[in-house]
mmCIF file of C-alpha atoms in Angstrom:
data_model
loop_
_atom_site.group_PDB
_atom_site.id
_atom_site.type_symbol
_atom_site.label_atom_id
_atom_site.label_comp_id
_atom_site.label_asym_id
_atom_site.label_seq_id
_atom_site.Cartn_x
_atom_site.Cartn_y
_atom_site.Cartn_z
ATOM 1 C CA GLN A 131 95.799 127.934 96.900
ATOM 2 C CA VAL A 132 97.735 126.682 99.938
ATOM 3 C CA GLN A 133 100.816 128.487 101.192
ATOM 4 C CA LEU A 134 103.248 126.870 103.636
ATOM 5 C CA VAL A 135 106.016 128.659 105.521
ATOM 6 C CA GLU A 136 108.570 126.785 107.642
ATOM 7 C CA SER A 137 110.548 128.215 110.528
ATOM 8 C CA GLY A 138 112.723 127.039 113.402
ATOM 9 C CA GLY A 139 115.760 125.685 111.620
ATOM 10 C CA GLY A 140 119.295 126.524 112.596
ATOM 11 C CA LEU A 141 122.622 125.252 113.857
ATOM 12 C CA VAL A 142 122.637 122.860 116.794
ATOM 13 C CA GLN A 143 125.197 120.579 118.440
ATOM 14 C CA PRO A 144 124.854 116.793 118.326
ATOM 15 C CA GLY A 145 122.420 115.677 121.004
ATOM 16 C CA GLY A 146 120.586 118.972 120.900
ATOM 17 C CA SER A 147 117.010 119.780 119.983
ATOM 18 C CA LEU A 148 115.087 121.936 117.535
ATOM 19 C CA ARG A 149 111.405 122.517 116.928
ATOM 20 C CA LEU A 150 110.272 123.225 113.394
ATOM 21 C CA SER A 151 106.991 124.932 112.605
ATOM 22 C CA CYS A 152 104.976 125.132 109.411
ATOM 23 C CA ALA A 153 102.227 127.705 109.125
ATOM 24 C CA ALA A 154 99.552 127.170 106.497
ATOM 25 C CA SER A 155 97.380 129.804 104.899
ATOM 26 C CA GLY A 156 94.820 129.994 102.150
ATOM 27 C CA GLY A 157 91.348 128.658 101.746
ATOM 28 C CA GLY A 158 89.001 126.432 99.861
ATOM 29 C CA PHE A 159 90.834 123.231 100.731
ATOM 30 C CA SER A 160 90.360 120.210 102.954
ATOM 31 C CA ILE A 161 93.493 118.659 104.460
ATOM 32 C CA VAL A 162 94.122 114.945 104.119
ATOM 33 C CA SER A 163 97.690 114.649 105.367
ATOM 34 C CA MET A 164 100.705 116.709 106.392
ATOM 35 C CA GLY A 165 104.335 115.850 106.666
ATOM 36 C CA TRP A 166 107.970 116.761 106.985
ATOM 37 C CA TYR A 167 110.526 115.816 104.373
ATOM 38 C CA ARG A 168 114.240 116.475 104.198
ATOM 39 C CA GLN A 169 116.939 116.632 101.590
ATOM 40 C CA ALA A 170 120.598 116.311 102.489
ATOM 41 C CA PRO A 171 123.378 117.420 100.128
ATOM 42 C CA GLY A 172 123.759 114.948 97.287
ATOM 43 C CA LYS A 173 120.711 112.932 98.303
ATOM 44 C CA GLN A 174 117.090 112.650 97.232
ATOM 45 C CA ARG A 175 114.301 114.145 99.283
ATOM 46 C CA GLU A 176 112.965 111.663 101.818
ATOM 47 C CA SER A 177 109.980 111.437 104.094
ATOM 48 C CA VAL A 178 110.735 112.102 107.758
ATOM 49 C CA ALA A 179 107.323 112.038 109.384
ATOM 50 C CA THR A 180 103.711 112.286 108.281
ATOM 51 C CA ILE A 181 100.406 112.737 110.046
ATOM 52 C CA THR A 182 96.852 112.528 108.794
ATOM 53 C CA ILE A 183 94.209 115.032 109.771
ATOM 54 C CA ARG A 184 92.883 112.411 112.181
ATOM 55 C CA GLY A 185 96.240 111.911 113.871
ATOM 56 C CA ILE A 186 97.688 108.778 112.296
ATOM 57 C CA THR A 187 101.471 109.136 112.242
ATOM 58 C CA ASN A 188 104.331 107.501 110.396
ATOM 59 C CA TYR A 189 108.065 107.985 110.934
ATOM 60 C CA ALA A 190 111.179 107.103 109.035
ATOM 61 C CA ASP A 191 113.146 104.394 110.836
ATOM 62 C CA SER A 192 116.095 106.737 111.203
ATOM 63 C CA VAL A 193 114.147 109.204 113.363
ATOM 64 C CA LYS A 194 111.865 106.948 115.392
ATOM 65 C CA GLY A 195 112.117 107.673 119.080
ATOM 66 C CA ARG A 196 113.806 111.022 118.450
ATOM 67 C CA PHE A 197 111.372 113.087 116.365
ATOM 68 C CA THR A 198 107.718 113.822 117.012
ATOM 69 C CA ILE A 199 105.272 115.241 114.486
ATOM 70 C CA SER A 200 102.184 117.073 115.673
ATOM 71 C CA ARG A 201 99.666 119.597 114.487
ATOM 72 C CA ASP A 202 97.490 122.322 115.914
ATOM 73 C CA ASN A 203 94.412 122.482 113.746
ATOM 74 C CA ALA A 204 93.149 125.651 115.402
ATOM 75 C CA LYS A 205 96.380 127.461 114.514
ATOM 76 C CA ASN A 206 96.782 125.794 111.116
ATOM 77 C CA THR A 207 100.307 124.848 112.122
ATOM 78 C CA LEU A 208 102.386 121.687 111.799
ATOM 79 C CA TYR A 209 105.321 120.959 114.111
ATOM 80 C CA LEU A 210 108.335 118.696 114.182
ATOM 81 C CA GLN A 211 110.064 118.301 117.530
ATOM 82 C CA MET A 212 113.570 116.991 116.926
ATOM 83 C CA ASN A 213 115.537 115.627 119.874
ATOM 84 C CA SER A 214 118.872 113.825 120.173
ATOM 85 C CA LEU A 215 119.961 115.306 116.878
ATOM 86 C CA LYS A 216 122.765 113.672 114.936
ATOM 87 C CA PRO A 217 125.062 115.051 112.235
ATOM 88 C CA GLU A 218 123.275 112.826 109.715
ATOM 89 C CA ASP A 219 120.079 114.783 110.395
ATOM 90 C CA THR A 220 121.640 117.762 108.633
ATOM 91 C CA ALA A 221 119.403 118.696 105.710
ATOM 92 C CA VAL A 222 116.906 121.171 104.380
ATOM 93 C CA TYR A 223 113.554 120.313 105.930
ATOM 94 C CA TYR A 224 110.366 120.874 103.957
ATOM 95 C CA CYS A 225 106.767 121.024 105.072
ATOM 96 C CA ASN A 226 104.187 119.270 102.912
ATOM 97 C CA GLN A 227 100.416 119.312 102.864
ATOM 98 C CA ARG A 228 98.071 117.258 100.730
ATOM 99 C CA GLY A 229 94.350 117.435 100.414
ATOM 100 C CA VAL A 230 91.332 118.009 98.252
ATOM 101 C CA LEU A 231 89.607 121.032 96.780
ATOM 102 C CA PRO A 232 85.902 120.386 97.395
ATOM 103 C CA THR A 233 84.609 123.142 95.137
ATOM 104 C CA VAL A 234 86.557 122.117 92.043
ATOM 105 C CA GLY A 235 86.825 118.427 92.889
ATOM 106 C CA GLY A 236 90.577 118.167 92.519
ATOM 107 C CA GLY A 237 93.519 117.590 94.820
ATOM 108 C CA TYR A 238 96.588 119.557 95.816
ATOM 109 C CA ASP A 239 100.129 118.896 96.968
ATOM 110 C CA SER A 240 101.821 121.956 98.469
ATOM 111 C CA TRP A 241 105.361 122.498 99.725
ATOM 112 C CA GLY A 242 107.070 125.111 101.821
ATOM 113 C CA GLN A 243 110.323 126.811 100.910
ATOM 114 C CA GLY A 244 112.404 124.737 103.307
ATOM 115 C CA THR A 245 114.406 125.511 106.424
ATOM 116 C CA GLN A 246 118.025 124.520 106.998
ATOM 117 C CA VAL A 247 118.926 122.272 109.912
ATOM 118 C CA THR A 248 122.624 121.805 110.598
ATOM 119 C CA VAL A 249 123.874 119.467 113.317
ATOM 120 C CA SER A 250 127.551 119.977 113.999
ATOM 121 C CA SER A 251 129.990 120.336 116.860
#
């Protein structure tokens, strides 16, 4: 129903920046919230930043002041601007979108395939 594709990951030095993008496609859904999650080796997936369709944001304490989540509704794209990157930010980053399906009356919870972010000198 909803397809999400992340891009923008890569290798960056500590203190550097990356901008992740998540393009959404499909139809018949109404977005409630979007977010970025990450999973580091040996750890559980954790929430990094979320944003509602009306712009309410929430950030993990570890990324506050460094990461910014935003969306472009016209382009159906979610972004994560990551600045002042640290080695501990190294993880696979996943895009998430949650919402409702008005026609069938149910909800959905979709995930992208993930994009690798590696912070190393």
